[in-house]
Amino acid sequence: MAKNALSFVCQNCGAAYTRWQGKCEACGEWNTLAEEDATGATSAPVSLRSKRKGRTFQLESLTGKSIDAPRLSSGMTELDRVTGGGFVRGSILLVGGDPGIGKSTLLTQATAMMARAGHRAVYISGEEAVAQVRLRAERLGLADAPVQLAAETSVEDIISTLSEGTMPRLIVIDSIQTMWTDTVESAPGTVTQVRASAQKLIRFAKKSGAAIILVGHVTKDGQIAGPRVVEHMVDAVLSFEGEGSQQFRILRAVKNRFGPTDEIGVFEMTGLGLREVTNPSELFLSERDLGSPGTAVFAGIEGTRPVLVEMQALVAPTSLGTPRRAVVGWDPSRLSMVLAVLEAHCGVKLSGHDVYLNVAGGLRIHEPAADLAAAAALVSSLVNAPLPPDAVYFGEISLSGAVRPVAQTSARLKEAAKLGFLRVVLPERARGEAGGDAGLNLNTVGGLTSLVADIAARGTPRARHSSGRDDDDSRDQGRRAPSHAEKNATPARFRRQDG
């Protein structure tokens, strides 16, 4: 009998090696290689596989009538927005997110709503017992929903059970890292098991027409754990984001074969589960601190939805040799670029200051239209000049200091007017796209220099804490600036010899 071929597979990226080594050369991670069976227990001999003849299949032309993929609404407007209008029959979705962020809560609510609508929905838990899932459903007020529940990890048993009776319309597998199949001799959670289990579930979904949602673990970097090939096998990859200390949750489509990839769904975590947020701009701006320097409202676009969010900046003198740059919710590279443009073209010296930038509400901004709002917030904090509370900012800053126009200007202006803002600071060349928006005072800027000069003209010096501090400062300055007699009293061996 031939000996099974063994290989060492990286549990982070799926790269295979013939022998063990400490570091994976593909992804650079250490101690991630594990020994696995490279052939599988049920693989047929090469002599038998080579004699099999392929079957013929029909070829079609490019012309013909295309049928739109039928969709099934989940009952949650924000979830349907991200998926592109609902679940497509026979599709596979991969949902990832940090532990405790609310993935199981979201999917429990989705299956309960579909079950109440008369569809067969099945929830398979591989991490929790049936009693634990029931407790969560009772806490959410969904215990009366006719959801079929099971705690199982064998893929063959799951497929055999679901094939009986009426075919389910939605199946939730929580999670794919706990599933295992008999065809692979590896422990659950390894790269080989995850790939083989996902392949069997995908084949079952395409054959039966059921929509399957796979829950995936994430690494410390926020990436979905396991081999990247699983993300290529599925039809859609959804990322559930948010900070554990905040109540906002954002569902973002990273990949979607049946819809857009730039849509987001906004939820709020409450005591009764996740509540859909129909107007995220109002939620993000609900706790604004009006009249504070260093805050600017940015009018952004997430997919087809305009979103207004507050950008907060703090510029403080540094006590370190290298100033600190801290960013939350924005690209650190774009912050470095904006700081360089401010110093090179506008004369704003920030090399001796620490810079902190934060996007309020836990939202992550990816579009370059936030450059103008970030620059306004930075200058406002530096010169201690509060920005107008009824103004919004958007525009892309080029390396020459010019402000470039961005897409969907009209949608940004309509959202600002709906929330009660009166003025908009936007690129000069975008005025033509904002023609029909009444009630807004449009302040166009062609370059960053004019905006910086306008904010700096309203700046005020920062007040000192007390008069006693002023006296101490004057005494310190007197000690640092000795008189001419004191200089002459310095011993000769410590004097600098000129010439």
GROMACS .gro file of C-alpha atoms in nm:
model
  499
    1MET     CA    1   0.000   0.000   0.000
    2ALA     CA    2   0.133   0.340  -0.097
    3LYS     CA    3   0.219   0.572   0.189
    4ASN     CA    4   0.009   0.887   0.216
    5ALA     CA    5   0.198   1.200   0.112
    6LEU     CA    6   0.236   1.450   0.392
    7SER     CA    7   0.290   1.822   0.359
    8PHE     CA    8   0.317   2.118   0.591
    9VAL     CA    9   0.047   2.377   0.525
   10CYS     CA   10   0.043   2.734   0.656
   11GLN     CA   11  -0.271   2.791   0.863
   12ASN     CA   12  -0.271   3.160   0.775
   13CYS     CA   13  -0.239   3.170   0.396
   14GLY     CA   14  -0.261   2.806   0.282
   15ALA     CA   15   0.089   2.774   0.133
   16ALA     CA   16   0.223   2.415   0.132
   17TYR     CA   17   0.581   2.299   0.196
   18THR     CA   18   0.750   1.960   0.180
   19ARG     CA   19   0.912   2.001   0.523
   20TRP     CA   20   0.854   2.203   0.835
   21GLN     CA   21   1.006   2.546   0.882
   22GLY     CA   22   0.956   2.818   1.138
   23LYS     CA   23   0.849   3.099   0.905
   24CYS     CA   24   0.608   3.089   0.614
   25GLU     CA   25   0.778   3.246   0.312
   26ALA     CA   26   0.445   3.336   0.150
   27CYS     CA   27   0.284   3.549   0.424
   28GLY     CA   28   0.577   3.600   0.663
   29GLU     CA   29   0.402   3.457   0.972
   30TRP     CA   30   0.590   3.248   1.227
   31ASN     CA   31   0.491   2.904   1.365
   32THR     CA   32   0.187   2.865   1.140
   33LEU     CA   33   0.292   2.548   0.954
   34ALA     CA   34   0.105   2.230   1.050
   35GLU     CA   35   0.143   1.876   0.915
   36GLU     CA   36  -0.152   1.763   0.704
   37ASP     CA   37  -0.241   1.483   0.465
   38ALA     CA   38  -0.188   1.613   0.115
   39THR     CA   39  -0.385   1.344  -0.068
   40GLY     CA   40  -0.684   1.267   0.153
   41ALA     CA   41  -0.817   0.933   0.272
   42THR     CA   42  -1.056   0.869  -0.018
   43SER     CA   43  -0.836   0.972  -0.309
   44ALA     CA   44  -0.834   0.715  -0.587
   45PRO     CA   45  -0.514   0.570  -0.734
   46VAL     CA   46  -0.361   0.757  -1.024
   47SER     CA   47  -0.400   0.454  -1.255
   48LEU     CA   48  -0.779   0.456  -1.208
   49ARG     CA   49  -0.820   0.833  -1.234
   50SER     CA   50  -0.626   0.848  -1.562
   51LYS     CA   51  -0.864   0.602  -1.736
   52ARG     CA   52  -1.176   0.810  -1.672
   53LYS     CA   53  -1.317   0.984  -1.979
   54GLY     CA   54  -1.472   1.329  -1.957
   55ARG     CA   55  -1.836   1.392  -2.047
   56THR     CA   56  -1.946   1.630  -2.318
   57PHE     CA   57  -2.144   1.943  -2.240
   58GLN     CA   58  -2.336   2.195  -2.447
   59LEU     CA   59  -2.178   2.523  -2.560
   60GLU     CA   60  -2.389   2.838  -2.595
   61SER     CA   61  -2.346   3.170  -2.772
   62LEU     CA   62  -2.317   3.514  -2.621
   63THR     CA   63  -2.654   3.622  -2.761
   64GLY     CA   64  -2.962   3.520  -2.571
   65LYS     CA   65  -3.205   3.629  -2.303
   66SER     CA   66  -3.053   3.675  -1.959
   67ILE     CA   67  -3.266   3.602  -1.656
   68ASP     CA   68  -3.208   3.810  -1.346
   69ALA     CA   69  -3.112   3.612  -1.039
   70PRO     CA   70  -3.419   3.569  -0.814
   71ARG     CA   71  -3.367   3.726  -0.474
   72LEU     CA   72  -3.518   3.660  -0.136
   73SER     CA   73  -3.557   3.952   0.105
   74SER     CA   74  -3.418   3.897   0.453
   75GLY     CA   75  -3.668   4.132   0.614
   76MET     CA   76  -3.387   4.369   0.720
   77THR     CA   77  -3.350   4.673   0.494
   78GLU     CA   78  -2.986   4.739   0.582
   79LEU     CA   79  -2.886   4.376   0.519
   80ASP     CA   80  -3.067   4.374   0.185
   81ARG     CA   81  -2.890   4.697   0.088
   82VAL     CA   82  -2.546   4.543   0.142
   83THR     CA   83  -2.628   4.215  -0.034
   84GLY     CA   84  -2.768   4.398  -0.336
   85GLY     CA   85  -3.142   4.353  -0.275
   86GLY     CA   86  -3.161   4.021  -0.092
   87PHE     CA   87  -3.017   3.669  -0.096
   88VAL     CA   88  -2.968   3.507  -0.436
   89ARG     CA   89  -3.074   3.143  -0.460
   90GLY     CA   90  -2.776   2.909  -0.456
   91SER     CA   91  -2.534   3.178  -0.337
   92ILE     CA   92  -2.272   3.147  -0.064
   93LEU     CA   93  -2.195   3.440   0.167
   94LEU     CA   94  -1.900   3.465   0.406
   95VAL     CA   95  -1.950   3.695   0.707
   96GLY     CA   96  -1.649   3.795   0.918
   97GLY     CA   97  -1.600   4.018   1.219
   98ASP     CA   98  -1.431   4.052   1.556
   99PRO     CA   99  -1.544   3.822   1.837
  100GLY     CA  100  -1.847   3.962   2.018
  101ILE     CA  101  -1.921   4.222   1.752
  102GLY     CA  102  -2.271   4.081   1.688
  103LYS     CA  103  -2.242   3.835   1.395
  104SER     CA  104  -2.453   3.565   1.560
  105THR     CA  105  -2.707   3.825   1.674
  106LEU     CA  106  -2.744   3.962   1.320
  107LEU     CA  107  -2.787   3.618   1.164
  108THR     CA  108  -3.028   3.504   1.434
  109GLN     CA  109  -3.250   3.803   1.360
  110ALA     CA  110  -3.227   3.742   0.984
  111THR     CA  111  -3.323   3.374   1.009
  112ALA     CA  112  -3.609   3.455   1.247
  113MET     CA  113  -3.756   3.716   1.010
  114MET     CA  114  -3.734   3.480   0.713
  115ALA     CA  115  -3.894   3.198   0.913
  116ARG     CA  116  -4.179   3.426   1.017
  117ALA     CA  117  -4.230   3.512   0.650
  118GLY     CA  118  -4.303   3.145   0.576
  119HIS     CA  119  -3.963   3.030   0.447
  120ARG     CA  120  -3.769   2.738   0.588
  121ALA     CA  121  -3.463   2.876   0.769
  122VAL     CA  122  -3.202   2.657   0.939
  123TYR     CA  123  -2.935   2.766   1.189
  124ILE     CA  124  -2.646   2.521   1.236
  125SER     CA  125  -2.419   2.607   1.528
  126GLY     CA  126  -2.078   2.446   1.559
  127GLU     CA  127  -1.955   2.657   1.849
  128GLU     CA  128  -2.256   2.682   2.079
  129ALA     CA  129  -2.505   2.431   2.215
  130VAL     CA  130  -2.873   2.445   2.127
  131ALA     CA  131  -2.956   2.582   2.473
  132GLN     CA  132  -2.718   2.875   2.426
  133VAL     CA  133  -2.874   2.971   2.095
  134ARG     CA  134  -3.219   2.949   2.249
  135LEU     CA  135  -3.115   3.183   2.530
  136ARG     CA  136  -2.999   3.438   2.275
  137ALA     CA  137  -3.329   3.409   2.086
  138GLU     CA  138  -3.527   3.461   2.408
  139ARG     CA  139  -3.319   3.770   2.491
  140LEU     CA  140  -3.393   3.910   2.145
  141GLY     CA  141  -3.763   3.828   2.167
  142LEU     CA  142  -3.744   3.577   1.879
  143ALA     CA  143  -3.818   3.254   2.064
  144ASP     CA  144  -4.152   3.210   1.884
  145ALA     CA  145  -3.995   3.220   1.534
  146PRO     CA  146  -4.011   2.878   1.357
  147VAL     CA  147  -3.636   2.854   1.300
  148GLN     CA  148  -3.494   2.502   1.277
  149LEU     CA  149  -3.189   2.471   1.502
  150ALA     CA  150  -2.911   2.215   1.544
  151ALA     CA  151  -2.561   2.186   1.689
  152GLU     CA  152  -2.353   1.981   1.444
  153THR     CA  153  -2.007   1.995   1.288
  154SER     CA  154  -2.004   1.705   1.037
  155VAL     CA  155  -2.060   1.836   0.685
  156GLU     CA  156  -2.187   1.499   0.556
  157ASP     CA  157  -2.447   1.478   0.835
  158ILE     CA  158  -2.557   1.836   0.776
  159ILE     CA  159  -2.606   1.788   0.401
  160SER     CA  160  -2.789   1.458   0.451
  161THR     CA  161  -3.027   1.614   0.705
  162LEU     CA  162  -3.101   1.925   0.502
  163SER     CA  163  -3.171   1.721   0.187
  164GLU     CA  164  -3.479   1.565   0.348
  165GLY     CA  165  -3.817   1.733   0.314
  166THR     CA  166  -3.862   2.086   0.184
  167MET     CA  167  -3.538   2.244   0.076
  168PRO     CA  168  -3.437   2.535   0.308
  169ARG     CA  169  -3.423   2.884   0.163
  170LEU     CA  170  -3.156   3.007   0.408
  171ILE     CA  171  -2.889   2.810   0.595
  172VAL     CA  172  -2.651   2.962   0.849
  173ILE     CA  173  -2.327   2.776   0.935
  174ASP     CA  174  -2.167   2.920   1.250
  175SER     CA  175  -1.878   2.884   1.195
  176ILE     CA  176  -1.687   2.734   0.901
  177GLN     CA  177  -1.375   2.682   1.118
  178THR     CA  178  -1.560   2.422   1.328
  179MET     CA  179  -1.680   2.210   1.033
  180TRP     CA  180  -1.506   1.888   0.927
  181THR     CA  181  -1.549   1.628   0.653
  182ASP     CA  182  -1.456   1.260   0.635
  183THR     CA  183  -1.272   1.302   0.307
  184VAL     CA  184  -0.981   1.483   0.473
  185GLU     CA  185  -0.766   1.349   0.755
  186SER     CA  186  -0.700   1.677   0.935
  187ALA     CA  187  -0.821   1.846   1.249
  188PRO     CA  188  -1.115   2.090   1.225
  189GLY     CA  189  -1.000   2.445   1.164
  190THR     CA  190  -0.698   2.356   0.952
  191VAL     CA  191  -0.660   2.493   0.603
  192THR     CA  192  -0.738   2.161   0.435
  193GLN     CA  193  -1.052   2.103   0.641
  194VAL     CA  194  -1.183   2.456   0.592
  195ARG     CA  195  -1.128   2.439   0.216
  196ALA     CA  196  -1.284   2.092   0.179
  197SER     CA  197  -1.584   2.173   0.401
  198ALA     CA  198  -1.653   2.496   0.217
  199GLN     CA  199  -1.631   2.318  -0.119
  200LYS     CA  200  -1.891   2.058  -0.014
  201LEU     CA  201  -2.129   2.325   0.115
  202ILE     CA  202  -2.087   2.530  -0.204
  203ARG     CA  203  -2.166   2.225  -0.419
  204PHE     CA  204  -2.477   2.158  -0.210
  205ALA     CA  205  -2.595   2.520  -0.243
  206LYS     CA  206  -2.555   2.526  -0.621
  207LYS     CA  207  -2.742   2.197  -0.656
  208SER     CA  208  -3.027   2.271  -0.414
  209GLY     CA  209  -3.073   2.645  -0.466
  210ALA     CA  210  -3.048   2.730  -0.097
  211ALA     CA  211  -2.862   3.041   0.017
  212ILE     CA  212  -2.588   2.957   0.270
  213ILE     CA  213  -2.418   3.203   0.505
  214LEU     CA  214  -2.081   3.098   0.645
  215VAL     CA  215  -1.946   3.271   0.956
  216GLY     CA  216  -1.567   3.310   0.958
  217HIS     CA  217  -1.326   3.398   1.235
  218VAL     CA  218  -1.092   3.693   1.197
  219THR     CA  219  -0.726   3.734   1.283
  220LYS     CA  220  -0.570   4.004   1.500
  221ASP     CA  221  -0.529   4.220   1.190
  222GLY     CA  222  -0.903   4.207   1.115
  223GLN     CA  223  -0.868   3.970   0.818
  224ILE     CA  224  -1.087   3.663   0.783
  225ALA     CA  225  -0.892   3.364   0.917
  226GLY     CA  226  -0.812   3.066   0.699
  227PRO     CA  227  -0.696   3.039   0.339
  228ARG     CA  228  -0.772   3.322   0.101
  229VAL     CA  229  -0.903   3.066  -0.146
  230VAL     CA  230  -1.226   3.040   0.056
  231GLU     CA  231  -1.295   3.408  -0.009
  232HIS     CA  232  -1.250   3.341  -0.382
  233MET     CA  233  -1.484   3.041  -0.371
  234VAL     CA  234  -1.782   3.223  -0.216
  235ASP     CA  235  -2.009   3.472  -0.394
  236ALA     CA  236  -1.998   3.751  -0.137
  237VAL     CA  237  -1.774   3.849   0.155
  238LEU     CA  238  -1.930   4.073   0.420
  239SER     CA  239  -1.736   4.241   0.699
  240PHE     CA  240  -1.910   4.335   1.025
  241GLU     CA  241  -1.720   4.627   1.176
  242GLY     CA  242  -1.748   4.838   1.487
  243GLU     CA  243  -1.594   4.919   1.823
  244GLY     CA  244  -1.701   4.713   2.121
  245SER     CA  245  -1.730   5.025   2.336
  246GLN     CA  246  -1.969   5.196   2.091
  247GLN     CA  247  -2.320   5.099   1.991
  248PHE     CA  248  -2.271   5.150   1.616
  249ARG     CA  249  -2.214   4.851   1.387
  250ILE     CA  250  -2.136   4.874   1.015
  251LEU     CA  251  -2.187   4.590   0.768
  252ARG     CA  252  -1.968   4.637   0.460
  253ALA     CA  253  -1.952   4.431   0.140
  254VAL     CA  254  -1.590   4.348   0.055
  255LYS     CA  255  -1.686   4.126  -0.239
  256ASN     CA  256  -2.022   4.071  -0.407
  257ARG     CA  257  -2.083   3.893  -0.737
  258PHE     CA  258  -2.451   3.992  -0.742
  259GLY     CA  259  -2.436   4.351  -0.623
  260PRO     CA  260  -2.221   4.655  -0.545
  261THR     CA  261  -1.917   4.633  -0.317
  262ASP     CA  262  -1.926   4.987  -0.179
  263GLU     CA  263  -2.257   4.976   0.009
  264ILE     CA  264  -2.276   4.979   0.388
  265GLY     CA  265  -2.548   4.891   0.636
  266VAL     CA  266  -2.560   5.073   0.969
  267PHE     CA  267  -2.695   4.910   1.285
  268GLU     CA  268  -2.719   5.012   1.649
  269MET     CA  269  -2.663   4.756   1.923
  270THR     CA  270  -2.941   4.771   2.182
  271GLY     CA  271  -3.065   4.550   2.461
  272LEU     CA  272  -3.305   4.381   2.218
  273GLY     CA  273  -3.047   4.316   1.948
  274LEU     CA  274  -2.943   4.512   1.642
  275ARG     CA  275  -3.165   4.802   1.535
  276GLU     CA  276  -3.148   4.928   1.179
  277VAL     CA  277  -3.041   5.291   1.134
  278THR     CA  278  -3.223   5.445   0.840
  279ASN     CA  279  -3.052   5.785   0.874
  280PRO     CA  280  -2.689   5.724   0.977
  281SER     CA  281  -2.590   6.090   0.930
  282GLU     CA  282  -2.825   6.202   1.206
  283LEU     CA  283  -2.690   5.929   1.432
  284PHE     CA  284  -2.324   6.013   1.371
  285LEU     CA  285  -2.385   6.384   1.437
  286SER     CA  286  -2.616   6.342   1.736
  287GLU     CA  287  -2.341   6.407   1.995
  288ARG     CA  288  -2.156   6.695   1.829
  289ASP     CA  289  -1.975   6.945   2.050
  290LEU     CA  290  -2.067   7.273   1.882
  291GLY     CA  291  -1.819   7.559   1.898
  292SER     CA  292  -1.509   7.349   1.970
  293PRO     CA  293  -1.195   7.406   1.760
  294GLY     CA  294  -1.072   7.113   1.556
  295THR     CA  295  -1.409   6.968   1.444
  296ALA     CA  296  -1.539   6.968   1.088
  297VAL     CA  297  -1.838   6.792   0.930
  298PHE     CA  298  -1.754   6.587   0.621
  299ALA     CA  299  -2.016   6.506   0.356
  300GLY     CA  300  -1.915   6.164   0.226
  301ILE     CA  301  -2.060   5.893   0.005
  302GLU     CA  302  -2.079   5.525   0.103
  303GLY     CA  303  -2.203   5.335  -0.201
  304THR     CA  304  -2.518   5.515  -0.313
  305ARG     CA  305  -2.589   5.667   0.031
  306PRO     CA  306  -2.461   6.009   0.141
  307VAL     CA  307  -2.329   6.009   0.498
  308LEU     CA  308  -2.236   6.311   0.709
  309VAL     CA  309  -1.978   6.244   0.977
  310GLU     CA  310  -1.770   6.457   1.213
  311MET     CA  311  -1.391   6.464   1.179
  312GLN     CA  312  -1.205   6.561   1.497
  313ALA     CA  313  -0.846   6.689   1.505
  314LEU     CA  314  -0.612   6.780   1.789
  315VAL     CA  315  -0.280   6.959   1.730
  316ALA     CA  316  -0.060   6.999   2.037
  317PRO     CA  317   0.307   7.095   2.086
  318THR     CA  318   0.524   6.788   2.112
  319SER     CA  319   0.779   6.705   2.377
  320LEU     CA  320   0.937   6.428   2.167
  321GLY     CA  321   1.208   6.438   1.908
  322THR     CA  322   0.974   6.290   1.648
  323PRO     CA  323   0.615   6.423   1.653
  324ARG     CA  324   0.342   6.165   1.687
  325ARG     CA  325   0.078   6.104   1.419
  326ALA     CA  326  -0.227   5.904   1.533
  327VAL     CA  327  -0.524   5.833   1.303
  328VAL     CA  328  -0.849   5.648   1.375
  329GLY     CA  329  -1.093   5.585   1.091
  330TRP     CA  330  -0.886   5.734   0.806
  331ASP     CA  331  -0.584   5.645   0.594
  332PRO     CA  332  -0.259   5.749   0.771
  333SER     CA  333  -0.091   5.801   0.433
  334ARG     CA  334  -0.345   6.064   0.331
  335LEU     CA  335  -0.295   6.243   0.664
  336SER     CA  336   0.079   6.260   0.596
  337MET     CA  337   0.010   6.400   0.250
  338VAL     CA  338  -0.228   6.667   0.383
  339LEU     CA  339   0.025   6.771   0.647
  340ALA     CA  340   0.298   6.799   0.383
  341VAL     CA  341   0.078   7.015   0.158
  342LEU     CA  342  -0.015   7.244   0.450
  343GLU     CA  343   0.350   7.298   0.538
  344ALA     CA  344   0.484   7.332   0.183
  345HIS     CA  345   0.217   7.553   0.023
  346CYS     CA  346   0.030   7.717   0.311
  347GLY     CA  347   0.310   7.789   0.559
  348VAL     CA  348   0.145   7.588   0.838
  349LYS     CA  349   0.432   7.455   1.047
  350LEU     CA  350   0.329   7.125   1.205
  351SER     CA  351   0.669   6.961   1.233
  352GLY     CA  352   0.688   7.050   1.602
  353HIS     CA  353   0.335   6.936   1.692
  354ASP     CA  354   0.166   6.606   1.768
  355VAL     CA  355  -0.134   6.543   1.541
  356TYR     CA  356  -0.434   6.329   1.633
  357LEU     CA  357  -0.722   6.270   1.390
  358ASN     CA  358  -1.041   6.077   1.462
  359VAL     CA  359  -1.359   5.997   1.268
  360ALA     CA  360  -1.647   6.009   1.516
  361GLY     CA  361  -1.888   5.717   1.541
  362GLY     CA  362  -1.650   5.437   1.442
  363LEU     CA  363  -1.693   5.487   1.065
  364ARG     CA  364  -1.396   5.421   0.837
  365ILE     CA  365  -1.356   5.666   0.549
  366HIS     CA  366  -1.186   5.547   0.230
  367GLU     CA  367  -1.256   5.820  -0.025
  368PRO     CA  368  -1.013   6.112  -0.086
  369ALA     CA  369  -1.298   6.364  -0.064
  370ALA     CA  370  -1.231   6.390   0.310
  371ASP     CA  371  -0.903   6.578   0.250
  372LEU     CA  372  -1.062   6.922   0.274
  373ALA     CA  373  -1.251   6.846   0.595
  374ALA     CA  374  -0.937   6.700   0.756
  375ALA     CA  375  -0.729   7.004   0.659
  376ALA     CA  376  -0.993   7.242   0.797
  377ALA     CA  377  -1.007   7.053   1.126
  378LEU     CA  378  -0.627   7.051   1.160
  379VAL     CA  379  -0.588   7.424   1.097
  380SER     CA  380  -0.883   7.499   1.327
  381SER     CA  381  -0.719   7.312   1.612
  382LEU     CA  382  -0.378   7.471   1.550
  383VAL     CA  383  -0.496   7.834   1.552
  384ASN     CA  384  -0.780   7.776   1.806
  385ALA     CA  385  -1.051   7.892   1.564
  386PRO     CA  386  -1.389   7.713   1.582
  387LEU     CA  387  -1.539   7.638   1.244
  388PRO     CA  388  -1.898   7.742   1.164
  389PRO     CA  389  -2.132   7.480   1.312
  390ASP     CA  390  -2.366   7.496   1.011
  391ALA     CA  391  -2.096   7.421   0.749
  392VAL     CA  392  -1.990   7.097   0.580
  393TYR     CA  393  -1.669   7.032   0.386
  394PHE     CA  394  -1.569   6.799   0.103
  395GLY     CA  395  -1.300   6.804  -0.165
  396GLU     CA  396  -0.979   6.633  -0.269
  397ILE     CA  397  -0.646   6.808  -0.214
  398SER     CA  398  -0.373   6.766  -0.475
  399LEU     CA  399   0.000   6.784  -0.409
  400SER     CA  400   0.009   7.133  -0.560
  401GLY     CA  401  -0.238   7.264  -0.303
  402ALA     CA  402  -0.532   7.282  -0.544
  403VAL     CA  403  -0.875   7.153  -0.437
  404ARG     CA  404  -1.010   6.905  -0.689
  405PRO     CA  405  -1.381   6.820  -0.742
  406VAL     CA  406  -1.529   6.486  -0.634
  407ALA     CA  407  -1.817   6.273  -0.759
  408GLN     CA  408  -2.184   6.291  -0.655
  409THR     CA  409  -2.178   6.653  -0.542
  410SER     CA  410  -2.555   6.690  -0.569
  411ALA     CA  411  -2.623   6.395  -0.336
  412ARG     CA  412  -2.388   6.538  -0.073
  413LEU     CA  413  -2.558   6.878  -0.086
  414LYS     CA  414  -2.908   6.729  -0.057
  415GLU     CA  415  -2.808   6.535   0.254
  416ALA     CA  416  -2.655   6.847   0.409
  417ALA     CA  417  -2.968   7.051   0.340
  418LYS     CA  418  -3.192   6.777   0.482
  419LEU     CA  419  -3.004   6.785   0.813
  420GLY     CA  420  -3.026   7.162   0.846
  421PHE     CA  421  -2.682   7.279   0.734
  422LEU     CA  422  -2.672   7.622   0.569
  423ARG     CA  423  -2.328   7.651   0.407
  424VAL     CA  424  -2.100   7.418   0.214
  425VAL     CA  425  -1.728   7.453   0.146
  426LEU     CA  426  -1.656   7.269  -0.179
  427PRO     CA  427  -1.416   7.281  -0.477
  428GLU     CA  428  -1.457   7.571  -0.717
  429ARG     CA  429  -1.504   7.348  -1.022
  430ALA     CA  430  -1.793   7.163  -0.851
  431ARG     CA  431  -2.024   7.467  -0.851
  432GLY     CA  432  -2.181   7.360  -1.181
  433GLU     CA  433  -2.303   7.032  -1.035
  434ALA     CA  434  -2.469   7.208  -0.740
  435GLY     CA  435  -2.698   7.434  -0.938
  436GLY     CA  436  -3.042   7.330  -0.815
  437ASP     CA  437  -2.981   7.310  -0.441
  438ALA     CA  438  -3.161   7.607  -0.288
  439GLY     CA  439  -3.111   7.721   0.068
  440LEU     CA  440  -2.738   7.648   0.081
  441ASN     CA  441  -2.461   7.907   0.080
  442LEU     CA  442  -2.189   7.763  -0.144
  443ASN     CA  443  -1.836   7.875  -0.055
  444THR     CA  444  -1.606   7.753  -0.330
  445VAL     CA  445  -1.229   7.730  -0.288
  446GLY     CA  446  -0.982   7.684  -0.569
  447GLY     CA  447  -0.678   7.629  -0.350
  448LEU     CA  448  -0.604   7.529   0.005
  449THR     CA  449  -0.425   7.857   0.077
  450SER     CA  450  -0.744   8.065   0.077
  451LEU     CA  451  -0.919   7.826   0.317
  452VAL     CA  452  -0.625   7.829   0.559
  453ALA     CA  453  -0.608   8.210   0.552
  454ASP     CA  454  -0.980   8.239   0.624
  455ILE     CA  455  -0.962   8.001   0.924
  456ALA     CA  456  -0.643   8.160   1.060
  457ALA     CA  457  -0.803   8.509   1.050
  458ARG     CA  458  -1.059   8.392   1.306
  459GLY     CA  459  -0.801   8.234   1.538
  460THR     CA  460  -0.751   8.346   1.897
  461PRO     CA  461  -0.456   8.283   2.130
  462ARG     CA  462  -0.507   8.006   2.382
  463ALA     CA  463  -0.576   8.144   2.729
  464ARG     CA  464  -0.342   8.063   3.015
  465HIS     CA  465  -0.473   7.878   3.317
  466SER     CA  466  -0.390   8.136   3.589
  467SER     CA  467  -0.200   8.457   3.657
  468GLY     CA  468   0.035   8.269   3.887
  469ARG     CA  469   0.146   8.066   3.590
  470ASP     CA  470   0.228   8.385   3.403
  471ASP     CA  471   0.447   8.500   3.692
  472ASP     CA  472   0.626   8.167   3.694
  473ASP     CA  473   0.683   8.190   3.321
  474SER     CA  474   0.827   8.541   3.353
  475ARG     CA  475   1.060   8.427   3.628
  476ASP     CA  476   1.168   8.130   3.415
  477GLN     CA  477   1.235   8.359   3.122
  478GLY     CA  478   1.444   8.582   3.352
  479ARG     CA  479   1.651   8.285   3.456
  480ARG     CA  480   1.695   8.174   3.097
  481ALA     CA  481   1.811   8.523   2.989
  482PRO     CA  482   2.093   8.626   3.228
  483SER     CA  483   2.220   8.982   3.232
  484HIS     CA  484   2.554   9.098   3.091
  485ALA     CA  485   2.708   9.110   3.439
  486GLU     CA  486   2.604   8.756   3.510
  487LYS     CA  487   2.766   8.644   3.188
  488ASN     CA  488   3.092   8.810   3.288
  489ALA     CA  489   3.076   8.640   3.627
  490THR     CA  490   3.104   8.300   3.463
  491PRO     CA  491   3.435   8.128   3.545
  492ALA     CA  492   3.691   8.166   3.270
  493ARG     CA  493   3.733   7.791   3.217
  494PHE     CA  494   3.363   7.763   3.119
  495ARG     CA  495   3.361   8.057   2.881
  496ARG     CA  496   3.364   8.003   2.506
  497GLN     CA  497   3.687   8.134   2.361
  498ASP     CA  498   3.632   8.330   2.043
  499GLY     CA  499   3.901   8.338   1.784
   0.00000   0.00000   0.00000
